XYZ file of C-alpha atoms in Angstrom:
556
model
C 0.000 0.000 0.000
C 1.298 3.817 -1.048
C 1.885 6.218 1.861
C -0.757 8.826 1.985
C 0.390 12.526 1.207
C 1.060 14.622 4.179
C 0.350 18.150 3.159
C -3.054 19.671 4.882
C -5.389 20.994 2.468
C -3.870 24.543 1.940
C -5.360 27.092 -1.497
C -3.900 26.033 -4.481
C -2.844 22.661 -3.355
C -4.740 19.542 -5.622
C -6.395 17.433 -3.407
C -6.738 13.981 -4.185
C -9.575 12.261 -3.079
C -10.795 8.256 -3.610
C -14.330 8.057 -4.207
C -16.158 4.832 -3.193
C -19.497 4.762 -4.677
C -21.067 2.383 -6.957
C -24.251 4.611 -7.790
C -23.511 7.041 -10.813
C -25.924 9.797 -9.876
C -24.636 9.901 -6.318
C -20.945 9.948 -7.799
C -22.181 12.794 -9.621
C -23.842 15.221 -7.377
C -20.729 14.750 -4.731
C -18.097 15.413 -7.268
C -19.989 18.498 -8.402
C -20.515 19.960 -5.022
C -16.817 19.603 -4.241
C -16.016 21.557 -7.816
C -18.125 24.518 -6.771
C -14.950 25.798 -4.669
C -13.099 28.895 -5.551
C -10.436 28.001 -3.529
C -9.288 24.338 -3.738
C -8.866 22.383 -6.709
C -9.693 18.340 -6.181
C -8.476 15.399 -8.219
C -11.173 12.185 -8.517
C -10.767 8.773 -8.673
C -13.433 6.354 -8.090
C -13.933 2.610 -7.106
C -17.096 0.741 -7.001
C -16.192 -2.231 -4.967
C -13.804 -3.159 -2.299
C -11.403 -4.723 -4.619
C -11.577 -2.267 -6.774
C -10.897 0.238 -3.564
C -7.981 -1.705 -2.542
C -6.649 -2.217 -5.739
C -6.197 1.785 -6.162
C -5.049 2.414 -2.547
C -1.989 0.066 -2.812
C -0.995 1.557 -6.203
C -1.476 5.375 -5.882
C -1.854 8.151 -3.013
C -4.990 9.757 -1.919
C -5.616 12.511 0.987
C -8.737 10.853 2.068
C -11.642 8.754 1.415
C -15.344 9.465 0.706
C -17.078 5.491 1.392
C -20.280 4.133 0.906
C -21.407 1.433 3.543
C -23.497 0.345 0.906
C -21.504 -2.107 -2.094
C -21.730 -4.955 -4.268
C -19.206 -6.786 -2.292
C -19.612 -5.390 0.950
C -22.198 -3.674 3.427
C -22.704 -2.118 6.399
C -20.354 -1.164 9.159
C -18.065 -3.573 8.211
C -17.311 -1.760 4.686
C -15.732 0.726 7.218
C -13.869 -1.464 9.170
C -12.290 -3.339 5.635
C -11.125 -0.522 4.333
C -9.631 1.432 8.082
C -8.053 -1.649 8.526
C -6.175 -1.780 4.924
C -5.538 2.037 4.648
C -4.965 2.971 8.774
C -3.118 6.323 7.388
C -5.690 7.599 4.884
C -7.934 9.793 6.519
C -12.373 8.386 5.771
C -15.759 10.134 5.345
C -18.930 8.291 5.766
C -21.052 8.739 3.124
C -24.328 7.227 3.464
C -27.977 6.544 2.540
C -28.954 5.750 6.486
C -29.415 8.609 8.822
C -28.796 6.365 11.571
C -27.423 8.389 14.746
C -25.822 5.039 16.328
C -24.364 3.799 13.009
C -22.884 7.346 12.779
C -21.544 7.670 16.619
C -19.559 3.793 16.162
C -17.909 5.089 12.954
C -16.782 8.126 14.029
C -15.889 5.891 17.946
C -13.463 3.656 15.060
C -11.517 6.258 13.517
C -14.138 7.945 10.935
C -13.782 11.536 10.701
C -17.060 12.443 9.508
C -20.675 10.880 9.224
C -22.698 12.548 6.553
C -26.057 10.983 5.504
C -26.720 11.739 1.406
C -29.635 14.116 0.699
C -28.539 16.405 3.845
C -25.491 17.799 2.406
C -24.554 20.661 0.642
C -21.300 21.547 -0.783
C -19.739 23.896 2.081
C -21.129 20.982 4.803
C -18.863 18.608 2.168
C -16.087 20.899 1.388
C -15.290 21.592 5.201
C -15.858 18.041 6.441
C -13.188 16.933 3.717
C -10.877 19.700 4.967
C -11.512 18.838 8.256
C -10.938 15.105 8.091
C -7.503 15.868 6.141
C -6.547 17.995 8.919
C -7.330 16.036 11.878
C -5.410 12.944 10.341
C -2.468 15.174 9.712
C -2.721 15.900 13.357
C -3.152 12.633 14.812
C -0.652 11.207 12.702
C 1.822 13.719 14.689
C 0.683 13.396 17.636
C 0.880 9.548 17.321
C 4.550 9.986 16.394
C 5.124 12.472 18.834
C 4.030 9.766 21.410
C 6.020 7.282 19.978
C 8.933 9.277 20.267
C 8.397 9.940 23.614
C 7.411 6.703 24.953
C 10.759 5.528 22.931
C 12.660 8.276 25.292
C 11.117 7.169 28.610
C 11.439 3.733 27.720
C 15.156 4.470 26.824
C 16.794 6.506 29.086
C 19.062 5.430 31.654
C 17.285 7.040 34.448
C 13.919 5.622 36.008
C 10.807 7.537 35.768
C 7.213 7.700 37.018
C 4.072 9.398 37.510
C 1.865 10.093 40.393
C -1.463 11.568 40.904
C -2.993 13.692 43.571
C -3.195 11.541 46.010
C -0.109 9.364 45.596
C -0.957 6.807 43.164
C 1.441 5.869 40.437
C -0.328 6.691 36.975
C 2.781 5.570 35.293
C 6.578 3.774 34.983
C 8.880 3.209 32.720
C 10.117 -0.466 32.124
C 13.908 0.610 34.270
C 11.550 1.232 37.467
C 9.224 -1.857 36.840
C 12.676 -3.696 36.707
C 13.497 -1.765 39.600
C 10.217 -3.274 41.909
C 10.349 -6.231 39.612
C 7.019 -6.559 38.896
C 5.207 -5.435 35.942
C 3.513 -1.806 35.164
C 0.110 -2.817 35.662
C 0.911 -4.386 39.214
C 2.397 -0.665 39.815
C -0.181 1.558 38.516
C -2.880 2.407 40.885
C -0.660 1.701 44.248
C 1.393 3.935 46.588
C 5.366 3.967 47.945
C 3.477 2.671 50.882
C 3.454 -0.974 48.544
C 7.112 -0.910 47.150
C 9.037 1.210 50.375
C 9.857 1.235 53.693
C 7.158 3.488 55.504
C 10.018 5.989 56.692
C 10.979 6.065 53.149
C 7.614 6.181 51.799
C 6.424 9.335 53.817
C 9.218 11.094 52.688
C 8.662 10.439 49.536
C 5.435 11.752 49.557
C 5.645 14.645 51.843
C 8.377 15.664 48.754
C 5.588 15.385 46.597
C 2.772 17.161 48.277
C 5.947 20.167 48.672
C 6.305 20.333 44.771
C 2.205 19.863 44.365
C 1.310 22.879 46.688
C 4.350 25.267 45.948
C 4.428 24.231 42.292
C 8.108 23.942 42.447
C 11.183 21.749 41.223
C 12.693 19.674 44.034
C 16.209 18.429 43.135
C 18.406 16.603 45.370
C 20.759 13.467 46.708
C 19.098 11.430 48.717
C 19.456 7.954 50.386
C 17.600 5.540 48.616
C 16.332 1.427 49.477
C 14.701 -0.817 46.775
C 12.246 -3.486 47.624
C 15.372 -5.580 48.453
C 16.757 -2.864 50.997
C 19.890 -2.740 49.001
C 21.159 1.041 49.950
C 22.019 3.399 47.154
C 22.482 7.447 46.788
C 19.903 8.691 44.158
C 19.837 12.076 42.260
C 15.938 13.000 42.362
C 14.312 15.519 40.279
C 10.459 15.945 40.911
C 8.318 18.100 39.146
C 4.623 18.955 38.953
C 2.391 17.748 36.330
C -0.459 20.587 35.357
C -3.773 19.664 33.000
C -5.055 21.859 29.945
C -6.397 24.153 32.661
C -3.224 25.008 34.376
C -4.402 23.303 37.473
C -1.882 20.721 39.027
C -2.749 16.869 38.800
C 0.252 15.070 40.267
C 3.869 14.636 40.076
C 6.670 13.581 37.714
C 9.769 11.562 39.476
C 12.874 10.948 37.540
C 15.790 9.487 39.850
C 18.895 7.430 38.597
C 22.012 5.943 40.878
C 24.783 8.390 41.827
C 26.091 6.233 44.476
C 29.731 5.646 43.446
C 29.991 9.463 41.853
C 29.112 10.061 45.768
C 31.140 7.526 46.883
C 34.142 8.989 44.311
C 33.575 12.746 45.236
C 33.798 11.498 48.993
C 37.497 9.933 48.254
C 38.017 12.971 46.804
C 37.250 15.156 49.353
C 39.341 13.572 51.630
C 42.292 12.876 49.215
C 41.984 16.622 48.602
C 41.963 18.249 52.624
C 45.227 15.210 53.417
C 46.394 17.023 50.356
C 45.620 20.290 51.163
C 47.014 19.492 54.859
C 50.051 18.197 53.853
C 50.927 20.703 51.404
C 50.208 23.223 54.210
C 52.767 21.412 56.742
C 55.453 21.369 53.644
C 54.748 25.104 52.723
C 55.812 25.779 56.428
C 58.240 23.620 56.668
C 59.969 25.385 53.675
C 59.047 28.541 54.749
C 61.132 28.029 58.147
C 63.765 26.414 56.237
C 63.930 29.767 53.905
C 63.632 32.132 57.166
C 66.465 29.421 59.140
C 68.387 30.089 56.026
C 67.441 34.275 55.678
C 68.467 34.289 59.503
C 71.391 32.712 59.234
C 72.762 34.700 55.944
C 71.757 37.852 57.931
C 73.768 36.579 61.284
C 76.438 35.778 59.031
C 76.720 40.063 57.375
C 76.148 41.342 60.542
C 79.121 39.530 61.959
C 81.058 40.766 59.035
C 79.354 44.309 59.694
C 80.440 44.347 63.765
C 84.149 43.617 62.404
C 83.695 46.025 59.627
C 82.089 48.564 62.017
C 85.502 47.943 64.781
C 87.851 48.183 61.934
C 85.933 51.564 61.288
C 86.091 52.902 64.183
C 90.012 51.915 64.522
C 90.096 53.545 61.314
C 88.192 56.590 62.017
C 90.485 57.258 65.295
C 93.599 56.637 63.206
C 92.263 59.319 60.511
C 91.269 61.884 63.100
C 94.913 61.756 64.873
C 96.573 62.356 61.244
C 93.905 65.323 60.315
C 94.100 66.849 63.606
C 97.888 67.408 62.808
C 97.527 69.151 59.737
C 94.970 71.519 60.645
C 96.994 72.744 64.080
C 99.512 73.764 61.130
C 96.176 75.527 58.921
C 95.067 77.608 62.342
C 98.839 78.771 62.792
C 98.458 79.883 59.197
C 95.544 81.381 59.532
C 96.862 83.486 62.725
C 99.584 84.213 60.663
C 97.887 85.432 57.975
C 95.418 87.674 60.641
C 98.441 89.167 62.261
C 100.166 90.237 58.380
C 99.916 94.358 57.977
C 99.178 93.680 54.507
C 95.532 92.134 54.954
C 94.298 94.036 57.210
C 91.721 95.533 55.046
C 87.651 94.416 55.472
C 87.639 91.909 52.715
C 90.485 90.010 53.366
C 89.403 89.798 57.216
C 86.151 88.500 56.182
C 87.960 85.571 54.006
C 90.446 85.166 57.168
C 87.449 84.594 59.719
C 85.545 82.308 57.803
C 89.007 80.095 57.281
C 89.052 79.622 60.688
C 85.651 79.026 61.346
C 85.976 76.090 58.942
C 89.216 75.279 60.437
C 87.326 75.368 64.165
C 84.107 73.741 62.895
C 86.510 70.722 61.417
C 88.691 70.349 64.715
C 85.263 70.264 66.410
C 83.941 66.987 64.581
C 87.668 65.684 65.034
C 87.464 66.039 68.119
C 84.132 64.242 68.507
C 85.042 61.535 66.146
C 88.344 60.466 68.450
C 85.687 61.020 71.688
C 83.337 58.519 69.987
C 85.877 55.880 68.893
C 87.613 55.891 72.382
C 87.270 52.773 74.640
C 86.861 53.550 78.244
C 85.462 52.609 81.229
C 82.064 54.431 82.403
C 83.304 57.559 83.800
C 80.275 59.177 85.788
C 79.830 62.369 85.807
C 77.515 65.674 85.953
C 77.309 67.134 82.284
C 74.763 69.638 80.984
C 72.475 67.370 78.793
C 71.588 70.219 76.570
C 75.202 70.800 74.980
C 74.982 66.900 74.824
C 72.553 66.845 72.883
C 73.334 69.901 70.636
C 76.770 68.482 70.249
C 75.194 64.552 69.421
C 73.286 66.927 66.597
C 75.967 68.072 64.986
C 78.079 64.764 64.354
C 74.968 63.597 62.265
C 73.478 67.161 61.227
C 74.995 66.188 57.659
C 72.365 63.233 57.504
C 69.572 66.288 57.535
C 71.183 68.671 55.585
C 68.749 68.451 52.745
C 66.092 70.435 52.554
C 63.562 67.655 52.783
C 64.657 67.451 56.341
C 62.539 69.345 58.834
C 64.498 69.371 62.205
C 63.589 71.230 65.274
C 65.562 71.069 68.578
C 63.610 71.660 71.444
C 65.560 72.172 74.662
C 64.330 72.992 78.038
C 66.535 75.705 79.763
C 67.413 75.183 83.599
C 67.811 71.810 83.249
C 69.608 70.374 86.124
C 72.804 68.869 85.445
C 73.008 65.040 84.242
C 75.231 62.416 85.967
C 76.292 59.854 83.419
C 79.237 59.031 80.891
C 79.081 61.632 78.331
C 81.281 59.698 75.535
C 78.774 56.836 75.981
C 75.798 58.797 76.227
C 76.587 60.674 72.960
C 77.009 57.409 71.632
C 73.815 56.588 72.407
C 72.237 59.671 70.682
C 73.921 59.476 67.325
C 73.247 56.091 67.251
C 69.438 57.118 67.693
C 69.591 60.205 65.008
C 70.933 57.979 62.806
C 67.844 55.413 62.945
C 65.336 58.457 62.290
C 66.991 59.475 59.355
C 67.402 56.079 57.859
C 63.518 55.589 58.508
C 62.720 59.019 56.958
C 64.857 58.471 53.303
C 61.925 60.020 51.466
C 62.048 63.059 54.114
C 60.238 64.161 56.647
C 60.457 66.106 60.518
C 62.060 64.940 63.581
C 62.362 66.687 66.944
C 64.488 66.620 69.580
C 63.648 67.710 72.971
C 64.880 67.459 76.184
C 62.823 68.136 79.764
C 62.536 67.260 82.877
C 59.742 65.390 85.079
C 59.484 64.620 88.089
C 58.221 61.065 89.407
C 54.902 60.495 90.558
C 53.590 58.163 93.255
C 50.292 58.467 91.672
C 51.003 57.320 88.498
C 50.724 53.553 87.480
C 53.930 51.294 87.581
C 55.744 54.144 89.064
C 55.020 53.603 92.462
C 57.759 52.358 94.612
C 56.538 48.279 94.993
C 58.011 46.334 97.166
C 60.672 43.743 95.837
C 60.861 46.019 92.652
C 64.442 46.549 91.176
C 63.710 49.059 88.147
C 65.945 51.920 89.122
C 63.826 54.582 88.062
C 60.909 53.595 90.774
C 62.023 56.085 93.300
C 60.545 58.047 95.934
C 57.805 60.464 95.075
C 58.919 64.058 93.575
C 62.809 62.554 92.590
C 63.127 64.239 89.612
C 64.310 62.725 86.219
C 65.698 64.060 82.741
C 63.760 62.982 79.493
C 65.401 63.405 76.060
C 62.487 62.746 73.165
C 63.166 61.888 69.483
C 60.390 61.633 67.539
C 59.872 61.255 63.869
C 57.471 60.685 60.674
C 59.364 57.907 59.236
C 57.982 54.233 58.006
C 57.842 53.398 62.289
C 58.936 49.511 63.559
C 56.504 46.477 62.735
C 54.252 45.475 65.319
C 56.349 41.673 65.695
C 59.119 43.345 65.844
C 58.188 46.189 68.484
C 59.017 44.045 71.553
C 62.203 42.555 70.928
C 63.750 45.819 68.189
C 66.070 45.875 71.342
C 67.745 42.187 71.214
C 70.830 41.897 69.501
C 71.023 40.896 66.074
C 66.875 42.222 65.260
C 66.937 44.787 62.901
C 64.259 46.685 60.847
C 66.963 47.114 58.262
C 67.891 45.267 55.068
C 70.986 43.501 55.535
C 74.411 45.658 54.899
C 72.467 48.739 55.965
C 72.353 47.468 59.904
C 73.821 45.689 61.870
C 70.809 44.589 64.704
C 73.391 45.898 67.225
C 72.511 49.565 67.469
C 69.865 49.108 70.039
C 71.199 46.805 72.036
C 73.961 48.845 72.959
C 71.995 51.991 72.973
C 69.834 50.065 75.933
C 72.554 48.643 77.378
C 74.439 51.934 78.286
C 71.339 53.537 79.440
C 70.716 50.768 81.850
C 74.103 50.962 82.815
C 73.282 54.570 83.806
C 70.548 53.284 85.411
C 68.046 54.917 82.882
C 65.565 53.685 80.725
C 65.091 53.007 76.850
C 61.294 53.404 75.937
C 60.110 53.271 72.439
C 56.770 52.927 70.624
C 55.142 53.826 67.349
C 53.617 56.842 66.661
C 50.042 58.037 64.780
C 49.696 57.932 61.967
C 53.306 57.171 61.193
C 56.614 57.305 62.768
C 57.960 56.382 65.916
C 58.861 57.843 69.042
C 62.213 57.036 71.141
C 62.369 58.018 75.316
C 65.631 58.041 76.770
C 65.462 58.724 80.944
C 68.344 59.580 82.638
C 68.682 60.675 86.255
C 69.557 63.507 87.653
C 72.886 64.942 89.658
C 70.714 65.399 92.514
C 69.066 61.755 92.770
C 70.166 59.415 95.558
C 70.911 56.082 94.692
């Protein structure tokens, strides 16, 4: 048999149309009442008996069917059911003599897609009934494929899937859950998870489904899962509801498949990963002590070489200031010479003479100082007036400030009473000090140096005098004490470093710049003066340095 033709009776298109009539005159009228359209054009052929009817549908193609119940070889209802049955595809019109309502309702029950009785028709009644019946054959023909299709995807896919109704009941399974409950579909359809689960198991399930029914959302998740054999598995379970031509929902949709070894997998994974994780974390430290063992013990090694350097410096700077100090004894007697000659006695050549020895003063001065710093002595107590100490510490570094991106301001008290203490030592201390606040200002910046005095309070905290308590500068109420204050806007100390920027060796410096031994001396004389070394960070930058010294007039 030849495939029917699958276009839908559009203008212009030839329709083709088997005519099954063995009257002439009947054959007649219903040929010209289908001619009278404007708008389609149909082609005839026509067969008088069911041979002949068969003969022409396995041979050519036709978009439908006009059939008498009434033939030579054939009658009644069962001339339908011959030719449905030989042609399924080709869309049929009753055509009959008998206005019989039942006769017309069983046709049209068995796949007819019109009953029209002959002597009630008219040629628009005809010409839409044949357009209809095309149409809705076209249309069930898709939506018979359409179900096919889909009934080959559910049957198909790896994952099992099922329906449920309103209340619970399955309305459907594919074949992977029937083999699942291993019993057929329609032993399923009709019961609950009450007949296949566990009743935990089962309430869950449908207390899942009554969430997606009356919020009308997707629920997706992992969850533990127990056939009818109680074999545990992890299943990936996507429900969904299922809504009629109204919009109204009618039930559920369930499709779940087996994700117990990717769970299983991911778990390994996850654990693989964190003893990973942790034992990449114990190697990164590891390495990263190694790397600061190995950074500490570079640095120990420079500043080693920088104390030796720094000794051989200061044996070299004493040896240079001896051999200057020589020469410029001989430049002053020049220069007196020169003041004392008749011949320059003039303004000018005063002027030029005075400055000379200025120079020549101003160079013995910072001789001097250099051969007072490099000495090694004993501490030599004695009263000094801290302010030329401190003007004179100023002046053996002023060339660190000299640029004008340096703001300096000295800030002395006047009356001060005199210090007791080593001055060679102390001045030590100072440069040593001055020095640090310019190497943590090297973009510039202000620095102040300031001496006063204050007296010790009782009332203060920690500077009471506690019983058993050996800090020096806990005296009696009203002893007075000297303060000398450098503070500066520079880069200021790192708060791990802040406690301990006094042990030897810890340095806020890049190695060959420092040698981590600065402030450990510096605290070390002033303890040995029985002073103190306080020093803490300033806001918003900088840091701020507190050297205490007593007095001539305390009483140790």
């Amino acid at each position: 048999m030849r495939n029917t033709a699958e276009d839908s009776t559009n203008p212009g298109d030839s329709v083709r149309i088997l005519l099954v009539e063995d009257n002439p005159a009947d054959r007649l009228l219903i040929r010209s009442m289908l001619l009278e359209s404007t708008t389609q054009t149909f082609v005839f052929d026509h067969a008088e008996t069911i041979a002949e009817t068969f003969q022409l549908l396995d041979t050519q193609t036709f978009d439908i069917v006009l059939l008498d119940l009434t033939l030579p070889d054939h009658g009644g209802f069962d001339t339908f059911t011959v030719v449905a049955e030989h042609a399924p595809e080709v869309p049929i019109i009753v055509l009959s003599g008998l206005d019989d309502e039942n006769l017309a309702l069983k046709a049209v029950n068995h796949g007819a897609q019109d009953y029209l009785v002959k002597g009630q028709v008219d040629h628009l009644l005809l010409l839409r009934a044949v357009r209809y019946g095309i149409e809705r054959k076209r249309v069930e023909r898709q939506l018979r494929h359409s179900e096919a299709f889909y009934q080959s995807l559910v049957e198909n896919l790896p994952q099992y899937i099922l329906r449920k109704d309103v209340n619970g009941r399955f309305t459907f399974a594919n074949q992977r859950f029937c083999a699942e409950l291993g019993m057929p579909v329609g032993e399923i359809v009709g019961k609950t998870d009450y007949d296949f689960f566990p009743p935990e198991l089962a309430a869950k399930y449908q207390e899942d489904d009554r969430q997606v029914m009356k919020e009308g959302v997707i629920y997706d998740a992992v969850e533990e899962h127990a056939s009818p054999q109680d074999d545990k598995s992890y299943v990936q379970v996507v429900k969904t509801p299922i809504y009629d031509d109204t919009g109204q929902i009618i039930g559920t949709q369930v499709i779940f498949w087996d994700v117990t070894e990717k769970r299983l997998s991911e778990e390994r994974l996850r654990v693989a990963n964190a003893d990973l994780a942790n034992s990449r974390e114990k190697l990164l430290v590891t390495l990263e002590d190694l790397k600061r063992s190995h950074r500490e013990l570079q640095d120990t090694q420079l500043q080693l070489i920088e104390m030796e350097k720094m000794q051989t410096l200061g044996q070299l700077a004493a040896g240079v200031a001896h051999e200057v100090k020589n020469p410029l004894a001989i430049l002053r007697m020049g220069v007196e010479f020169l003041n004392n000659s008749p011949a320059l006695t003039d303004a000018r050549h005063q002027g030029v003479i005075a400055d000379m020895a200025d120079a020549i003063q101003r160079a013995d001065t910072i001789i001097m100082g250099m051969l007072d710093f490099s000495a090694h002595r004993r501490l030599e107590l004695k009263p000094f007036d801290l302010n030329a100490l401190v003007e004179e510490s100023y002046r053996l570094v002023s060339h660190e400030f000299k640029d004008h991106k340096y703001q300096v301001r000295l800030d002395l008290q006047e009356g001060l009473p005199p210090a007791l203490g080593d001055t060679n030592k102390l001045k030590q201390v100072f440069v040593n000090l001055l020095t640090n606040s310019a190497h943590a200002m090297p973009d510039g910046g202000q620095l102040v140096f300031r001496t006063g005095l204050r007296p010790l309070n009782s009332s203060n905290p920690g500077e009471s005098n506690r019983e058993g308590n050996r800090d020096p500068m806990i005296l009696h109420a009203g002893t007075p004490r000297l303060e000398v204050v450098i503070e500066d806007t520079g880069h200021g100390i790192p708060d791990d470093l802040l406690k301990r920027v006094c042990d030897p060796f810890v340095t806020t410096k890049p190695a060959g710049v420092g040698t981590g031994l600065g402030l450990s001396v510096t605290k070390k004389i002033i303890e040995l003066h029985n002073g103190r070394l306080e020093i803490e960070n300033r806001s918003p930058k900088g840091a701020r340095v507190c050297v205490t010294l007593l007095s001539n007039r305390a009483k140790l």
